[in-house]
PDB file of C-alpha atoms in Angstrom:
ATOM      1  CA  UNK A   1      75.828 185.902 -97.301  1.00  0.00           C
ATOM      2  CA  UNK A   2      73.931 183.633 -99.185  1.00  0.00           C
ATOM      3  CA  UNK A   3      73.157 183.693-102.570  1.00  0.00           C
ATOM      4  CA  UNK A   4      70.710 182.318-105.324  1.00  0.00           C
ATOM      5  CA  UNK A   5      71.488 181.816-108.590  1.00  0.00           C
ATOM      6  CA  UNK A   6      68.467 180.522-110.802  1.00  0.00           C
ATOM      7  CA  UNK A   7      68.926 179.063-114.732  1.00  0.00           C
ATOM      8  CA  UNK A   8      66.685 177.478-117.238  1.00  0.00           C
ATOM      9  CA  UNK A   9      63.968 179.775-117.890  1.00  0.00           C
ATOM     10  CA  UNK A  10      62.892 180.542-121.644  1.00  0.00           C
ATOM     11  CA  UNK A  11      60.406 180.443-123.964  1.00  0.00           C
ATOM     12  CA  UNK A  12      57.970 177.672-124.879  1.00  0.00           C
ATOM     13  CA  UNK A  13      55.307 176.532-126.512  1.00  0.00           C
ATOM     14  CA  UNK A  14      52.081 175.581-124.653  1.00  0.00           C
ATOM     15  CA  UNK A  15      52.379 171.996-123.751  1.00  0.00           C
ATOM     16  CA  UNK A  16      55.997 172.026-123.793  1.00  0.00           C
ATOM     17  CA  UNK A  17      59.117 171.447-120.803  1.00  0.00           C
ATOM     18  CA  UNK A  18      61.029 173.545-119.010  1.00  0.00           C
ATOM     19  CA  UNK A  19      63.305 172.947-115.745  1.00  0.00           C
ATOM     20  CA  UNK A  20      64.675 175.749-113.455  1.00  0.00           C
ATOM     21  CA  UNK A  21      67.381 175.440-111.527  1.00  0.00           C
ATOM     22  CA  UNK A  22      68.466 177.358-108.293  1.00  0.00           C
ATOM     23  CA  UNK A  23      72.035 177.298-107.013  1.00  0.00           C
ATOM     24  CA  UNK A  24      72.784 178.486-103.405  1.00  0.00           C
ATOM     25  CA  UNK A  25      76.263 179.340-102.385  1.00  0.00           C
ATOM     26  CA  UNK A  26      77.755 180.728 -99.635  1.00  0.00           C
ATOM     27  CA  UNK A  27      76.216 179.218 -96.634  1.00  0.00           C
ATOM     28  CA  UNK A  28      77.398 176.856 -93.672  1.00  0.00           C
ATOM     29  CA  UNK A  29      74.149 175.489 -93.167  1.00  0.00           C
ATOM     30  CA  UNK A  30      71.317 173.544 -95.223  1.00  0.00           C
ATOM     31  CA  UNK A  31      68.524 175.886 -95.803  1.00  0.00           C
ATOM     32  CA  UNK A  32      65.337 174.802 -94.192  1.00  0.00           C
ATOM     33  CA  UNK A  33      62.906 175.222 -97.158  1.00  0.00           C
ATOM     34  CA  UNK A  34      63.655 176.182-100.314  1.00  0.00           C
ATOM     35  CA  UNK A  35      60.960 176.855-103.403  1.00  0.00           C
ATOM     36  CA  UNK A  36      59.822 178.646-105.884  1.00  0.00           C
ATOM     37  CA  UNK A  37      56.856 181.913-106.602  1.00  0.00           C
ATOM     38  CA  UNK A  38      56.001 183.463-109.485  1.00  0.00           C
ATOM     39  CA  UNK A  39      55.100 186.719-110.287  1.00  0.00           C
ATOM     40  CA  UNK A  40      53.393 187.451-113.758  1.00  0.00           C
ATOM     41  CA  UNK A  41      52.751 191.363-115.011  1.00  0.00           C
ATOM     42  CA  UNK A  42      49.967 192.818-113.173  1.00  0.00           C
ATOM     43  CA  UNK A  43      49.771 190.261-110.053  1.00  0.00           C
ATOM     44  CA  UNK A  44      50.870 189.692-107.085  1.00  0.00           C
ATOM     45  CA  UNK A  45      53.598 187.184-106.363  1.00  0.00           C
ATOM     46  CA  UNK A  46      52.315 183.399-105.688  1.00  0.00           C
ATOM     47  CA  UNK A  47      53.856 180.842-104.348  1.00  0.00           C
ATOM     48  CA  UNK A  48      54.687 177.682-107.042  1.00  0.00           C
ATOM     49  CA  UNK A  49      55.730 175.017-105.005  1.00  0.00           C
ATOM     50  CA  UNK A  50      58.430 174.586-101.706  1.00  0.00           C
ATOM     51  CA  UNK A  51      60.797 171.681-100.782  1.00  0.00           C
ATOM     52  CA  UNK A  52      61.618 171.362 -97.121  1.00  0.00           C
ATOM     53  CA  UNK A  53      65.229 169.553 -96.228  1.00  0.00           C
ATOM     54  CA  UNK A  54      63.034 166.685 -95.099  1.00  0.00           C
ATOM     55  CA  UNK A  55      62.260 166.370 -98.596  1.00  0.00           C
ATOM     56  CA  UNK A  56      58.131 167.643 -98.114  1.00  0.00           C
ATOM     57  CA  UNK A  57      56.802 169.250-101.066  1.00  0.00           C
ATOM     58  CA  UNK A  58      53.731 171.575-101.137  1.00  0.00           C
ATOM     59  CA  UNK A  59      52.311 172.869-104.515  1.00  0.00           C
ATOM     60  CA  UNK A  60      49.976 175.962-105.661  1.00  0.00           C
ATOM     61  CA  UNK A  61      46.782 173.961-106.654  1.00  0.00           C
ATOM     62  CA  UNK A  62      47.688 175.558-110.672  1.00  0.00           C
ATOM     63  CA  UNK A  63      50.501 173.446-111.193  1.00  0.00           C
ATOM     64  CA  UNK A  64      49.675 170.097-109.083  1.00  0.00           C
ATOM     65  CA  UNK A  65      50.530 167.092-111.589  1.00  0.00           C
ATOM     66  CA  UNK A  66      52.553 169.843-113.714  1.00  0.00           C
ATOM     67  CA  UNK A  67      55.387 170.957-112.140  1.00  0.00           C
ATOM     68  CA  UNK A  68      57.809 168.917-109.598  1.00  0.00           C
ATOM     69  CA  UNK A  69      59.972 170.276-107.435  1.00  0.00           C
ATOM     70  CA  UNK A  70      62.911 168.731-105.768  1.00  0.00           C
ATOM     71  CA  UNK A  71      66.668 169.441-103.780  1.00  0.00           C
ATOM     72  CA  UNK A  72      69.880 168.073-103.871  1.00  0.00           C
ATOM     73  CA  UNK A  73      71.532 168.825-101.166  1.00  0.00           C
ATOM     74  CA  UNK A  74      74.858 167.550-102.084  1.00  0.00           C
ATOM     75  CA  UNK A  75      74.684 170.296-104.552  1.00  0.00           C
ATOM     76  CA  UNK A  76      72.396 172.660-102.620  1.00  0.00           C
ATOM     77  CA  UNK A  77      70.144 173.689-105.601  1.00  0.00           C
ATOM     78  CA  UNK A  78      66.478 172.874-105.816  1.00  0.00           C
ATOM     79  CA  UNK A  79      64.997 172.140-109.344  1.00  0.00           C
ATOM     80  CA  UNK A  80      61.287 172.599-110.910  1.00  0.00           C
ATOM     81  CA  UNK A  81      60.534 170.590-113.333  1.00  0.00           C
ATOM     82  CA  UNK A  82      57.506 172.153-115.731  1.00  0.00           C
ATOM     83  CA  UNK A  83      55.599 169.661-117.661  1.00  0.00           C
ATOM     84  CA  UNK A  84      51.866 170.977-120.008  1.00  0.00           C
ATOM     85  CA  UNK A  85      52.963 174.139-119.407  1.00  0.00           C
ATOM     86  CA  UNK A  86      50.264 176.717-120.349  1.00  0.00           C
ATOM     87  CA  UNK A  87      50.111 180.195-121.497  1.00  0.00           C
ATOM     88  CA  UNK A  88      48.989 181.124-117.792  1.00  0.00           C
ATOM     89  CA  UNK A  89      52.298 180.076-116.326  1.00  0.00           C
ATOM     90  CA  UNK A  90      53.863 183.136-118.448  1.00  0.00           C
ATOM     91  CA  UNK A  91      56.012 184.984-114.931  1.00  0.00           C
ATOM     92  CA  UNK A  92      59.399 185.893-114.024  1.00  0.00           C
ATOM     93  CA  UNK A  93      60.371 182.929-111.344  1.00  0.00           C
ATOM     94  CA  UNK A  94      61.962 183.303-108.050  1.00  0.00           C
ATOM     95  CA  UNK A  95      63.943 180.952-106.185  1.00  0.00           C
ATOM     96  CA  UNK A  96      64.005 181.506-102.406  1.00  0.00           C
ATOM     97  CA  UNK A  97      65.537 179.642 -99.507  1.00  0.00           C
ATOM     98  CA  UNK A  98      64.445 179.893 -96.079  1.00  0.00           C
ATOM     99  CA  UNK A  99      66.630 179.182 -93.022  1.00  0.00           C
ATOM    100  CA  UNK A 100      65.168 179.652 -89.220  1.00  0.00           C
ATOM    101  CA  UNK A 101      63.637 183.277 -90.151  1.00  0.00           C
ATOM    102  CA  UNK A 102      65.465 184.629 -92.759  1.00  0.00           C
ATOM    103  CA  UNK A 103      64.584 185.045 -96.431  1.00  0.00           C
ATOM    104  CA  UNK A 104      66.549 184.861 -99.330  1.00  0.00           C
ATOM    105  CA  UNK A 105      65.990 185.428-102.945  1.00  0.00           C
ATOM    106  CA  UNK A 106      67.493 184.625-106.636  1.00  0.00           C
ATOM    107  CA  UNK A 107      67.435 187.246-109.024  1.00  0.00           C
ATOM    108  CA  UNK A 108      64.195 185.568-111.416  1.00  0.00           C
ATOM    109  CA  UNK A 109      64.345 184.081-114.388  1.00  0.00           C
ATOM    110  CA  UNK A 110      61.620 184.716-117.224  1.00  0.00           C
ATOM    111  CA  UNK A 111      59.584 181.884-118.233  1.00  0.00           C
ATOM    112  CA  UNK A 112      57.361 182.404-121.331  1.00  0.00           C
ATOM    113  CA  UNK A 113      54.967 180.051-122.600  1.00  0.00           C
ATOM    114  CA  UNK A 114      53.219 180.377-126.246  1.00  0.00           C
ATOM    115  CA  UNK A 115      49.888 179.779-127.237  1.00  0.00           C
TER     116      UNK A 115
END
C-alpha cells in the first residue's frame, strides 16, 4: 500500500517562502505523476501543480512563476517550492501520486499565509 507523507506547511507572511514536501513509501514502482491540489474553506479542491516521472510540470494559472514543483526519484518525494505567496493561497495541501489508474493521497498539510 502506498503511502504519502507531506511536511513543511505553516504560517507566513504575504510575500514570504514556504516548501512542502511529500514522501511516498511503500511501493515497487515509480509513480507516474505525482502533484499537488489545494483545497481552501468553502471551495472546491484545485489542482496546484503535477510532476510526471518524465519530469513535465503543469501549473494552475494562480501560481505560474510562484510555486515550482519538482521529484526526486531517488528519494521518491516531490517538493513545491512557494515563492510571493499571497493571502489567497491560504488551503490545506494535498500530495497525490498517480500510478496507471490509481489514486493516492497524503494526509494535507495547512498552509497559512498573512496579510
Amino acid at each position: 500500500q502506498v503511502q504519502l507523507v507531506e511536511s513543511g506547511g505553516g504560517l507566513v507572511q504575504a510575500g514570504g517562502s514556504l516548501r512542502l514536501s511529500c514522501a511516498a513509501s511503500g511501493s515497487s514502482f515509480s509513480l507516474n505523476a505525482m502533484g499537488w491540489y489545494r483545497q481552501a474553506p468553502g471551495k472546491q479542491r484545485e489542482l496546484v501543480a503535477t510532476v510526471t516521472s518524465g519530469g513535465s510540470t503543469n501549473y494552475a494559472d494562480s501560481v505560474k512563476g510562484r510555486f515550482t514543483i519538482s521529484r526526486d526519484d531517488a528519494k521518491n518525494t516531490v517538493y513545491l517550492q512557494m515563492n510571493s505567496l499571497k493571502p489567497e493561497d491560504t488551503a490545506v495541501y494535498y500530495c497525490f501520486g498517480r500510478y496507471s489508474l490509481y489514486w493516492y493521497w497524503g494526509q494535507g498539510t495547512q498552509v497559512t499565509v498573512s496579510s
